[in-house]
One Martini backbone bead per residue (centre of mass of N, CA, C, O) as a GRO file, in nm:
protein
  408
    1UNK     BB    1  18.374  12.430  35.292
    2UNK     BB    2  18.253  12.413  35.560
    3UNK     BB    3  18.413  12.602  35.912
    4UNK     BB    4  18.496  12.522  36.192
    5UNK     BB    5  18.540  12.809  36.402
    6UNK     BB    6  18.634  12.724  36.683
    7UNK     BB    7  18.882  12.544  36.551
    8UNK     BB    8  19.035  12.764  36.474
    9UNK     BB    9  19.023  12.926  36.757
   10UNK     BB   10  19.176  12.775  36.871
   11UNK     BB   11  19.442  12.761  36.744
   12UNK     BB   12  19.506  13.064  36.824
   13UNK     BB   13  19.415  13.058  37.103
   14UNK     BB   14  19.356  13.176  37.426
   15UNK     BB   15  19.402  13.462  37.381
   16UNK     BB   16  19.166  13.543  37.128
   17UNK     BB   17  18.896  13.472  37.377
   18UNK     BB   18  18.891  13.728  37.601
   19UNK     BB   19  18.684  13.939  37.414
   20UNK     BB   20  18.434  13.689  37.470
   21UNK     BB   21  18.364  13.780  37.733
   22UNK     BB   22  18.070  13.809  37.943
   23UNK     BB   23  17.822  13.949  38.086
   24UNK     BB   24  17.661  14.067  38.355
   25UNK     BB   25  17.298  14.010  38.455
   26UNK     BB   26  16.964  14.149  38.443
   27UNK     BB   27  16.636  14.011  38.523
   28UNK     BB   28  16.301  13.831  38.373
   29UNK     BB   29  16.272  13.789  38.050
   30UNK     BB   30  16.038  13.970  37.999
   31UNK     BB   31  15.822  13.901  37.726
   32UNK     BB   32  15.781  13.563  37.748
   33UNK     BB   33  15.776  13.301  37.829
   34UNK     BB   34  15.699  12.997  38.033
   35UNK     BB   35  15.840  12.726  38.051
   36UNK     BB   36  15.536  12.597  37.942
   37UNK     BB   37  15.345  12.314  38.076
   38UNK     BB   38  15.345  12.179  38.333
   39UNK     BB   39  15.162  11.900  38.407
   40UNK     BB   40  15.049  11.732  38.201
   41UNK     BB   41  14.923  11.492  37.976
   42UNK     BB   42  15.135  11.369  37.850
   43UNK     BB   43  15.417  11.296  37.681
   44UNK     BB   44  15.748  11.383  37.520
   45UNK     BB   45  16.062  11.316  37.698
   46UNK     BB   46  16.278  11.205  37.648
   47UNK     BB   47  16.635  11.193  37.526
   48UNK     BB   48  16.922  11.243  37.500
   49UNK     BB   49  17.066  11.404  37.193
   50UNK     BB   50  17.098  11.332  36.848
   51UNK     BB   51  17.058  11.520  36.513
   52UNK     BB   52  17.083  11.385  36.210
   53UNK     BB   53  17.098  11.424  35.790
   54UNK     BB   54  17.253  11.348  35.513
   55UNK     BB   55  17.058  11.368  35.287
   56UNK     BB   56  17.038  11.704  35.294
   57UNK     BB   57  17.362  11.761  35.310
   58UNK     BB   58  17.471  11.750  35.571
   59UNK     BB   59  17.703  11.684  35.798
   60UNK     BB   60  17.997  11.678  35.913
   61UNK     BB   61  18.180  11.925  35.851
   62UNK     BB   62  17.926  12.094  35.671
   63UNK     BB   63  17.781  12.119  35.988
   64UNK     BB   64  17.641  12.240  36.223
   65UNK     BB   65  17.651  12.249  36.545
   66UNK     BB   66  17.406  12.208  36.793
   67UNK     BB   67  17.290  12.304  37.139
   68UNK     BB   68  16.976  12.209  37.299
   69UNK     BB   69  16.911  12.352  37.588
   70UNK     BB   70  16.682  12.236  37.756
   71UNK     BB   71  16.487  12.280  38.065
   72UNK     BB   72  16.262  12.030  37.997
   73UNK     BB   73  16.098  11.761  38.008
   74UNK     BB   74  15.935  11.474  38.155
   75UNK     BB   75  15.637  11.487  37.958
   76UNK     BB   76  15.620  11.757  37.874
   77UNK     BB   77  15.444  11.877  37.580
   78UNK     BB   78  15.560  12.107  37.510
   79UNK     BB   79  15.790  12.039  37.499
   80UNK     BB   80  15.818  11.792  37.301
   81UNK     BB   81  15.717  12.016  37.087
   82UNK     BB   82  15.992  12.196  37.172
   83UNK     BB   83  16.170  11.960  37.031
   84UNK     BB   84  16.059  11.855  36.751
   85UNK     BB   85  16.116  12.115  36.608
   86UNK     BB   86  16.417  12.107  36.617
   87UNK     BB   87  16.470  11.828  36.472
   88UNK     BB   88  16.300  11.840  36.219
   89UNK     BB   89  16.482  12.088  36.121
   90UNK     BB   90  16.762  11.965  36.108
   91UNK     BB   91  16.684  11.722  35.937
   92UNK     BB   92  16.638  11.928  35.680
   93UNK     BB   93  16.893  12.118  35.711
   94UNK     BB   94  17.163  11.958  35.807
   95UNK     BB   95  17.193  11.937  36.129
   96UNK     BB   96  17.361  11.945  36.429
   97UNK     BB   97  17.168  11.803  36.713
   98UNK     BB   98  17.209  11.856  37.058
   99UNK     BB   99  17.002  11.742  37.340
  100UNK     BB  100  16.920  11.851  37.653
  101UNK     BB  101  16.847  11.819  38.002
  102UNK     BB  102  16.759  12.005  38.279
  103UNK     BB  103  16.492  11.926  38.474
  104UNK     BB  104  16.429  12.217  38.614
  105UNK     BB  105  16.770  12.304  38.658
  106UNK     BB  106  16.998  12.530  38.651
  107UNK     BB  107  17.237  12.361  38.737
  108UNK     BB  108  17.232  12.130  38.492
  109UNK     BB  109  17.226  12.306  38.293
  110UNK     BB  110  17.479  12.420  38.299
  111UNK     BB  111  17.612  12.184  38.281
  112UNK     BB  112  17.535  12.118  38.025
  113UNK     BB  113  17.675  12.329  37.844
  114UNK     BB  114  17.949  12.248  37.914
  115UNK     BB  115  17.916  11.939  37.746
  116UNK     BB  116  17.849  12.144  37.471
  117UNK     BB  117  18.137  12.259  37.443
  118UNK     BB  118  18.328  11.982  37.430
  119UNK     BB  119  18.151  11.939  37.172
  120UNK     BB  120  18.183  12.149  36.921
  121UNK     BB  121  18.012  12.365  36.893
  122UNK     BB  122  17.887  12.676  36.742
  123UNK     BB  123  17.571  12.658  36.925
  124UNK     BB  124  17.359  12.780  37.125
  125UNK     BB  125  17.033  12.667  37.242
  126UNK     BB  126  16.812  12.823  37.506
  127UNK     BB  127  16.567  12.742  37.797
  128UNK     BB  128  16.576  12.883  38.047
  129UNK     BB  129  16.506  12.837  38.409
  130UNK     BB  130  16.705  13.106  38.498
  131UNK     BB  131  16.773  13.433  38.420
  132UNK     BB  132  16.983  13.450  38.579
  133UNK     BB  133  17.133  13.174  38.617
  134UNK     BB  134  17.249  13.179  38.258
  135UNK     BB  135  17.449  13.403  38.240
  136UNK     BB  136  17.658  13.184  38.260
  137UNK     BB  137  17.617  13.010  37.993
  138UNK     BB  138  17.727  13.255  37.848
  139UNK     BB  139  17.992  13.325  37.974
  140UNK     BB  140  18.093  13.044  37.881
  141UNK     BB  141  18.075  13.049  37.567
  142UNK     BB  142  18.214  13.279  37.528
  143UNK     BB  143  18.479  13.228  37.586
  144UNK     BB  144  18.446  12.996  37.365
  145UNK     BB  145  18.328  13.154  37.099
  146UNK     BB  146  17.987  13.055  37.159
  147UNK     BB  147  17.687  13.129  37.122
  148UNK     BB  148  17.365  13.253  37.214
  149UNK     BB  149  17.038  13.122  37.216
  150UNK     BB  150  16.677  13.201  37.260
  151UNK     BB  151  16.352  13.029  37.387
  152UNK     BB  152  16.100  13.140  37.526
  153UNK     BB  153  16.333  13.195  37.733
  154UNK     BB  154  16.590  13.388  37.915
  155UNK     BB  155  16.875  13.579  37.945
  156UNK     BB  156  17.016  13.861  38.152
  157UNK     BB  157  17.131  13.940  37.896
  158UNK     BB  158  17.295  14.104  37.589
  159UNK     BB  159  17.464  13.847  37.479
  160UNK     BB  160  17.176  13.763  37.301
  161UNK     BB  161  17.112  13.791  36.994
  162UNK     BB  162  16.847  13.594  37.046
  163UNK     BB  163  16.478  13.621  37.084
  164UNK     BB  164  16.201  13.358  37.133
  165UNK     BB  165  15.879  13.486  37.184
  166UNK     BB  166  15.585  13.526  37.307
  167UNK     BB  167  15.337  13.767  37.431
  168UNK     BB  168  15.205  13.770  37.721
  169UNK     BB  169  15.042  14.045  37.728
  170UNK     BB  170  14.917  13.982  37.454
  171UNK     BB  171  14.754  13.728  37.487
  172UNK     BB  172  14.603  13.847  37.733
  173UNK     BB  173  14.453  14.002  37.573
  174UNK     BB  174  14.313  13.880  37.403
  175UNK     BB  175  14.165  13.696  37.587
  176UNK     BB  176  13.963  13.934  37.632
  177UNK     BB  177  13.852  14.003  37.370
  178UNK     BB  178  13.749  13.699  37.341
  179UNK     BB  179  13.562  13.699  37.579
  180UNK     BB  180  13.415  13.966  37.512
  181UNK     BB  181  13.277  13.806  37.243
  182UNK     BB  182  13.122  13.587  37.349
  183UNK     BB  183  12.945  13.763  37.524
  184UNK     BB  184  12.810  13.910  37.313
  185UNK     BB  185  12.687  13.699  37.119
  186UNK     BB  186  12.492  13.614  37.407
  187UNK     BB  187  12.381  13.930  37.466
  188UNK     BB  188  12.469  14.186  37.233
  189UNK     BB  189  12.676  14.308  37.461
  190UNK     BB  190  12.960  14.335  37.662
  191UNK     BB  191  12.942  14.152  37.944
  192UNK     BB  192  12.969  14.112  38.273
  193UNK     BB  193  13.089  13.854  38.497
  194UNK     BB  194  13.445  13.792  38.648
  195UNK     BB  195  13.687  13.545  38.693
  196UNK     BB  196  14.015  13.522  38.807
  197UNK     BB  197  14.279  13.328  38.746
  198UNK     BB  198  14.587  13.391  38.978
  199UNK     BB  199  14.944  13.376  38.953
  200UNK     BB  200  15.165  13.436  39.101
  201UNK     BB  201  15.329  13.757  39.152
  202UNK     BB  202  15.687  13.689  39.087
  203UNK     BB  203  15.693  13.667  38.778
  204UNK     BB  204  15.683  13.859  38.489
  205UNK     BB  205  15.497  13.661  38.330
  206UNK     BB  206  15.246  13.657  38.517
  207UNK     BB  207  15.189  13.933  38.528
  208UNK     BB  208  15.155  13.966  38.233
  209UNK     BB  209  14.897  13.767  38.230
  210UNK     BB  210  14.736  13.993  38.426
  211UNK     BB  211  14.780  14.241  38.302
  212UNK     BB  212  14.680  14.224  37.985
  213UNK     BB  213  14.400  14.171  38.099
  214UNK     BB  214  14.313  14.364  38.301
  215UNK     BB  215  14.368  14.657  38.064
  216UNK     BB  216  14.161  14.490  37.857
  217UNK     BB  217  13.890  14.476  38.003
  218UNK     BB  218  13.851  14.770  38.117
  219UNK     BB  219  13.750  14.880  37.836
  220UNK     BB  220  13.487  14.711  37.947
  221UNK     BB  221  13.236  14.881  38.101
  222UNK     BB  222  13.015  14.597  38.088
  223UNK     BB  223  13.273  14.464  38.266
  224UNK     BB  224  13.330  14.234  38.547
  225UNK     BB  225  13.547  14.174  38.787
  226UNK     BB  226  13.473  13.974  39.110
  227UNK     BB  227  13.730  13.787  39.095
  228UNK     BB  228  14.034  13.670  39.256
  229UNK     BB  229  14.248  13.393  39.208
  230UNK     BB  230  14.500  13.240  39.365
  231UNK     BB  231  14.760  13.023  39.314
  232UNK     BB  232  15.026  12.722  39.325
  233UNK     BB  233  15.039  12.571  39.017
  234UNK     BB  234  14.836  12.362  39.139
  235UNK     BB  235  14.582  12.209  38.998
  236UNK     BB  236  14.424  12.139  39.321
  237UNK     BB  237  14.431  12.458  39.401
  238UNK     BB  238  14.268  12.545  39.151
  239UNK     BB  239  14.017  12.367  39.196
  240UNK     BB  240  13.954  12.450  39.491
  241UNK     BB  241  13.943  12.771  39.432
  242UNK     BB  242  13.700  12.764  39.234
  243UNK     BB  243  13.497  12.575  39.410
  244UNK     BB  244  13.456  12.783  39.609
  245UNK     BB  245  13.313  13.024  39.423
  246UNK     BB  246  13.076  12.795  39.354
  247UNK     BB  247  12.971  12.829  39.616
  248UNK     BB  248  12.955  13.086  39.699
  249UNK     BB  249  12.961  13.185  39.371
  250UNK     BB  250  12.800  13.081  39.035
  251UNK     BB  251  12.688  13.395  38.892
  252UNK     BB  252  12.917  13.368  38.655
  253UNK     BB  253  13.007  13.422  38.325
  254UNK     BB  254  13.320  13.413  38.358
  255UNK     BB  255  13.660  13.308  38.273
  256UNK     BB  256  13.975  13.322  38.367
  257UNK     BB  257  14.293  13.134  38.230
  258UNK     BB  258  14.647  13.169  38.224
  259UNK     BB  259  14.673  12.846  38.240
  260UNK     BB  260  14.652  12.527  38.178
  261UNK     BB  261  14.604  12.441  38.505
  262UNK     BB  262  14.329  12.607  38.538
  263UNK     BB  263  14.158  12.498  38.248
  264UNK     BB  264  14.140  12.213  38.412
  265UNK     BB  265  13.997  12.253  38.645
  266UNK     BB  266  13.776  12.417  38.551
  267UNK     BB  267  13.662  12.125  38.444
  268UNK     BB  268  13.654  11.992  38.700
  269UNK     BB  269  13.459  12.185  38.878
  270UNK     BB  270  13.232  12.188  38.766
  271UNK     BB  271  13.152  11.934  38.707
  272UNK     BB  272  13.108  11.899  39.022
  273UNK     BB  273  12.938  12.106  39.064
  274UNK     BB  274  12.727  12.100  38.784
  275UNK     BB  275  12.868  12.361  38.587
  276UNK     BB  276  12.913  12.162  38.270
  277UNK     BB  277  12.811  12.358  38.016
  278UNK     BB  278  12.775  12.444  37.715
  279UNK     BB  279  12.754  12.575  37.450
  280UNK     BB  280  12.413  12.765  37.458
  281UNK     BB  281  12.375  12.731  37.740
  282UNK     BB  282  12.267  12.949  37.983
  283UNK     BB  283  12.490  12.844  38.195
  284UNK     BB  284  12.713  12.904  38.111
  285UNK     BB  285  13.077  12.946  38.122
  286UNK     BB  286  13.288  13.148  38.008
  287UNK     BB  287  13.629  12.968  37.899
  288UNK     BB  288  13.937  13.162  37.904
  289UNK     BB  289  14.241  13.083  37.770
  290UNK     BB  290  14.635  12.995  37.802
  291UNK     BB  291  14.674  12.700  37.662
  292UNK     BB  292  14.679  12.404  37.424
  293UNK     BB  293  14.616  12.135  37.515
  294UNK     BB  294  14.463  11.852  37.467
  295UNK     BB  295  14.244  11.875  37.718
  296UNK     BB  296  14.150  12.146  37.637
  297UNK     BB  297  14.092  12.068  37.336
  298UNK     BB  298  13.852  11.875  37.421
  299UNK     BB  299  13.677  12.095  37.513
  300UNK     BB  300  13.648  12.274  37.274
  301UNK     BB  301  13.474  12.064  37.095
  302UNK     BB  302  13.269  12.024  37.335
  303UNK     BB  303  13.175  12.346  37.446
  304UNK     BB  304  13.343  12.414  37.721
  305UNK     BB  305  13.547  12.557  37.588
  306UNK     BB  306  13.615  12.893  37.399
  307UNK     BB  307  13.917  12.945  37.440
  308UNK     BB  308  14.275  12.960  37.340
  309UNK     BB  309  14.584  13.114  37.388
  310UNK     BB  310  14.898  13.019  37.165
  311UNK     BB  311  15.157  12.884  37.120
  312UNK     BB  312  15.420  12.863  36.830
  313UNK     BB  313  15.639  12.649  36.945
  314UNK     BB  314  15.744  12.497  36.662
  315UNK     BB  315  15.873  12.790  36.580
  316UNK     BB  316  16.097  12.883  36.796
  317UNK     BB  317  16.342  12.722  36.688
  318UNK     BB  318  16.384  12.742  36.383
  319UNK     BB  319  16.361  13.068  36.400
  320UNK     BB  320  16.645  13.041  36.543
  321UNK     BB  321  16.806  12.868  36.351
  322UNK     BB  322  16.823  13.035  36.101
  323UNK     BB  323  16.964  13.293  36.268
  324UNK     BB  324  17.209  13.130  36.326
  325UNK     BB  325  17.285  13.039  36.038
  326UNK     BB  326  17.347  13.313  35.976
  327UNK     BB  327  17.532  13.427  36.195
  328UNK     BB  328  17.766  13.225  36.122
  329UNK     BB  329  17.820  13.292  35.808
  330UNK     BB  330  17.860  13.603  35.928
  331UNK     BB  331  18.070  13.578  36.163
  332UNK     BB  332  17.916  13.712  36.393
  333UNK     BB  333  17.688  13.940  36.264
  334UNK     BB  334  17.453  14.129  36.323
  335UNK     BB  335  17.330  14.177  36.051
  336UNK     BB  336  17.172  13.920  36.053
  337UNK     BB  337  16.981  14.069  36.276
  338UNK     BB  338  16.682  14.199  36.337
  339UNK     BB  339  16.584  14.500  36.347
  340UNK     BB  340  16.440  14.682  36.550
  341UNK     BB  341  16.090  14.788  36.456
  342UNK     BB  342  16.049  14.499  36.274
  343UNK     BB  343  15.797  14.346  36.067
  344UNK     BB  344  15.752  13.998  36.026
  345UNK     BB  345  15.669  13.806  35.796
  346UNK     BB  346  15.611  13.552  35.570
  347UNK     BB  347  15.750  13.678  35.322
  348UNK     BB  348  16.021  13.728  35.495
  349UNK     BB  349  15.995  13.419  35.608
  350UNK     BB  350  16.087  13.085  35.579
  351UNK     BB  351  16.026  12.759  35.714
  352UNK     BB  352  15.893  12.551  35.525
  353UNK     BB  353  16.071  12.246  35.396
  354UNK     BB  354  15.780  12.046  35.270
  355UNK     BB  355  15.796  11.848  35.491
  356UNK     BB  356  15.726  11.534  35.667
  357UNK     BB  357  15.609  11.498  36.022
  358UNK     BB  358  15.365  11.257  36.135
  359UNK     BB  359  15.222  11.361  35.843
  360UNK     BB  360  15.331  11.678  35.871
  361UNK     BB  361  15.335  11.993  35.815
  362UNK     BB  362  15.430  12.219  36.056
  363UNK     BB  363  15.513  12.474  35.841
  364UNK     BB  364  15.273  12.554  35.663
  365UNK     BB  365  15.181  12.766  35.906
  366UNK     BB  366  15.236  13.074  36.006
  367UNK     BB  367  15.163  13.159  36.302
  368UNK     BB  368  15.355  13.375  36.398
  369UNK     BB  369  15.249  13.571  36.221
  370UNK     BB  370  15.345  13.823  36.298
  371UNK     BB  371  15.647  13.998  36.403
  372UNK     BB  372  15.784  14.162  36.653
  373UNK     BB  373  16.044  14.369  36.660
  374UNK     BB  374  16.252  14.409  36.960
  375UNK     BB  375  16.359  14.498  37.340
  376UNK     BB  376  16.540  14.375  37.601
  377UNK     BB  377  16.623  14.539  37.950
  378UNK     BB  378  16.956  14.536  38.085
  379UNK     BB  379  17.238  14.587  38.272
  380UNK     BB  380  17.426  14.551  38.008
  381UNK     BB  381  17.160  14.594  37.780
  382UNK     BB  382  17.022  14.487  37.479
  383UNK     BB  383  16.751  14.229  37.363
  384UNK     BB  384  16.677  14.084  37.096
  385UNK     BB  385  16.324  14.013  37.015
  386UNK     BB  386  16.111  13.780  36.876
  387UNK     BB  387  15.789  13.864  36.862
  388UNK     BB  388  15.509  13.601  36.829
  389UNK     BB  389  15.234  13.534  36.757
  390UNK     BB  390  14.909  13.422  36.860
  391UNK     BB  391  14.687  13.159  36.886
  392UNK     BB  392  14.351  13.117  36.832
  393UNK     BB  393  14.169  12.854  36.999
  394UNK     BB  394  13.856  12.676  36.847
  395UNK     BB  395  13.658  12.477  36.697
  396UNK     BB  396  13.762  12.566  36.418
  397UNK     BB  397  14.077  12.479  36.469
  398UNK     BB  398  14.163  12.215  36.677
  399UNK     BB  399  14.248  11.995  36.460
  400UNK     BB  400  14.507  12.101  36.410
  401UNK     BB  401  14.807  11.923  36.403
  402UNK     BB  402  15.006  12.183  36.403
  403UNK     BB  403  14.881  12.200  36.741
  404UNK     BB  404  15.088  12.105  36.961
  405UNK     BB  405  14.819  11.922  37.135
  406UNK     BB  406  14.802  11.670  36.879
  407UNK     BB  407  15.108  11.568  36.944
  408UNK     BB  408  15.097  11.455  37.224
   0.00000   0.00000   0.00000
């Protein structure tokens, strides 16, 4: 029978447990996720809770107990569906899984982390919402040699065995080859004017959303930005935004939009302004952007919007949870965790259980493979990021039920 480690080492004393403090760290949290798209449309906001299923053999003494401390919930549907993976991953797996709503507050959070410490976690999974004042929480856990694991977002410190979550740099080059091509299509080749809308560049994922398009844009010689928009992550001020653009200078090819709320701006934009014309219309405006929610998605179908480039969300949770599950059981060695330089496949990792949830297998497609293990780095050291490929959703594809934004 599996045994609860943690009540083991409380019994040794509280002597045992001071070599398992945490260092303080910094730093933005590398190249990961960006906690979601706040602001969507309406989706699974949910409440705290526990879940478990004894039919699979797990629950009881036998059962790691995880502590899913999550950023926040509140309506929005990217975290629903990166909640919803975590739940029926557990359930499948047998594990006791407790879900903390953080409501994007990093004090709530931390103090969530605090009430799952006291109920005898194994350990923590969670998506920091700010990566400096997260290493609290790893620092909390350690103390109590609960180990803290992280996805979509991290935290500034080395002590966190593992961080899950798409590259914002590459996805967001992809979005500029995916634009480039879609020009290419138009013209006979790669060509034309762009337009980009621009995120405060404040933060590590932001910057990385516009250098990686910058970057990889400027590659085609025959490819002009003439214009960047920068606003301020309101979906209103971002159609504002727009609309001055078009009304200034509507005679641009191409749109990038860095995420979810630029990608519907851009679609109630034209509208208004009545240059909302279908793929294949000579005044088309090529509009590529990243993040598929819904309403994205069906603009995507309706050949108004040309492709977004998604994170495979559903699989953030369970393949963090797979890795927290070797290394519980390998005592909290490293060697459980894949080692920087390894590019992970589809045939080296099964998170398929076979099962369906809501009608469909989530994980029977591989969307995140392959993943390259890499390192992000902190004041206090090296922390192992396993970043998972992202999908890029065309109309061709835009149906899969199992693409977070079908979920909602």
């Amino acid at each position: 029978m599996r045994v609860n480690r943690r009540t083991l080492l409380k019994g040794a004393g509280a002597s045992s447990l001071v070599a398992f403090a945490g260092c303080t760290g910094g730093g933005d949290g590398g190249d990961g996720g960006d906690g979601g798209d706040g602001g969507g449309d309406g989706g699974d906001g949910g409440n705290e809770g526990t879940t478990m299923d004894d039919s699979d053999g797990g629950g009881g003494d036998d059962s790691y107990h995880i502590g899913f401390a999550i950023m926040g919930l509140g309506g929005d549907p990217w975290m629903g569906a990166f909640r919803k993976g975590a739940e029926w991953y557990a359930q499948d797996m047998g594990l006791e899984l407790t879900v903390t709503d953080g409501e994007f507050d990093a004090t709530k959070q931390i103090n969530d982390v605090k009430t799952l410490l006291q109920q005898d976690v194994d350990a923590i999974l969670t998506s920091p919402v700010q990566s400096d004042a997260a290493v609290t929480m790893v620092e909390d856990a350690a103390a109590e040699n609960v180990p803290v694991f992280t996805a979509n977002s991290t935290a500034a410190t080395s002590e966190v065995p593992l961080f899950t979550a798409f590259g914002n740099a590459d996805a967001a080059s992809s979005a500029a080859d995916t634009l480039a091509s879609r020009l290419e299509q138009r013209y006979g080749s790669p060509e034309g004017t762009v337009v980009e809308v621009l995120l405060p560049q404040d933060s590590e994922t932001f910057v990385q959303r516009h250098e990686g398009f910058e970057s990889q844009i400027s590659q085609y010689e025959d490819i002009e930005v003439i214009s960047q928009l920068e606003y301020d992550q309101s979906q209103q001020d971002a159609a504002n935004k727009i609309t001055t653009q078009l009304q200034k200078d509507s005679d641009f090819d191409a749109l990038y939009c860095p995420d979810l709320l630029s990608g519907l701006a851009a679609m109630t934009a034209f509208e208004n302004e009545g240059v909302k014309h279908p793929i294949g219309n000579e005044n088309h405006i090529t509009t590529v952007g990243l993040d598929a929610g819904p309403s994205t998605l069906e603009a995507i179908r309706n050949d108004y919007f040309d492709a977004a480039i998604d994170q495979p969300n559903l699989f953030y949770a369970p393949i963090t949870m797979k890795y927290v599950v070797d290394y519980l059981d390998a005592d909290k060695d490293d060697s459980a965790i894949p080692d920087p330089g390894q590019e992970i496949t589809a045939d080296d990792l099964t998170i398929s259980t076979g099962n369906k949830h809501d009608g469909i297998d989530p994980w029977k497609e591989p969307l995140w493979a392959p993943a390259q293990v890499t390192e992000l780095e902190f004041d206090d050291g090296m922390q192992t990021y396993f970043k998972t490929s992202q999908v890029v959703v065309t109309k061709e594809n835009a149906d899969v039920p199992y693409i977070w934004g079908n979920l909602a």
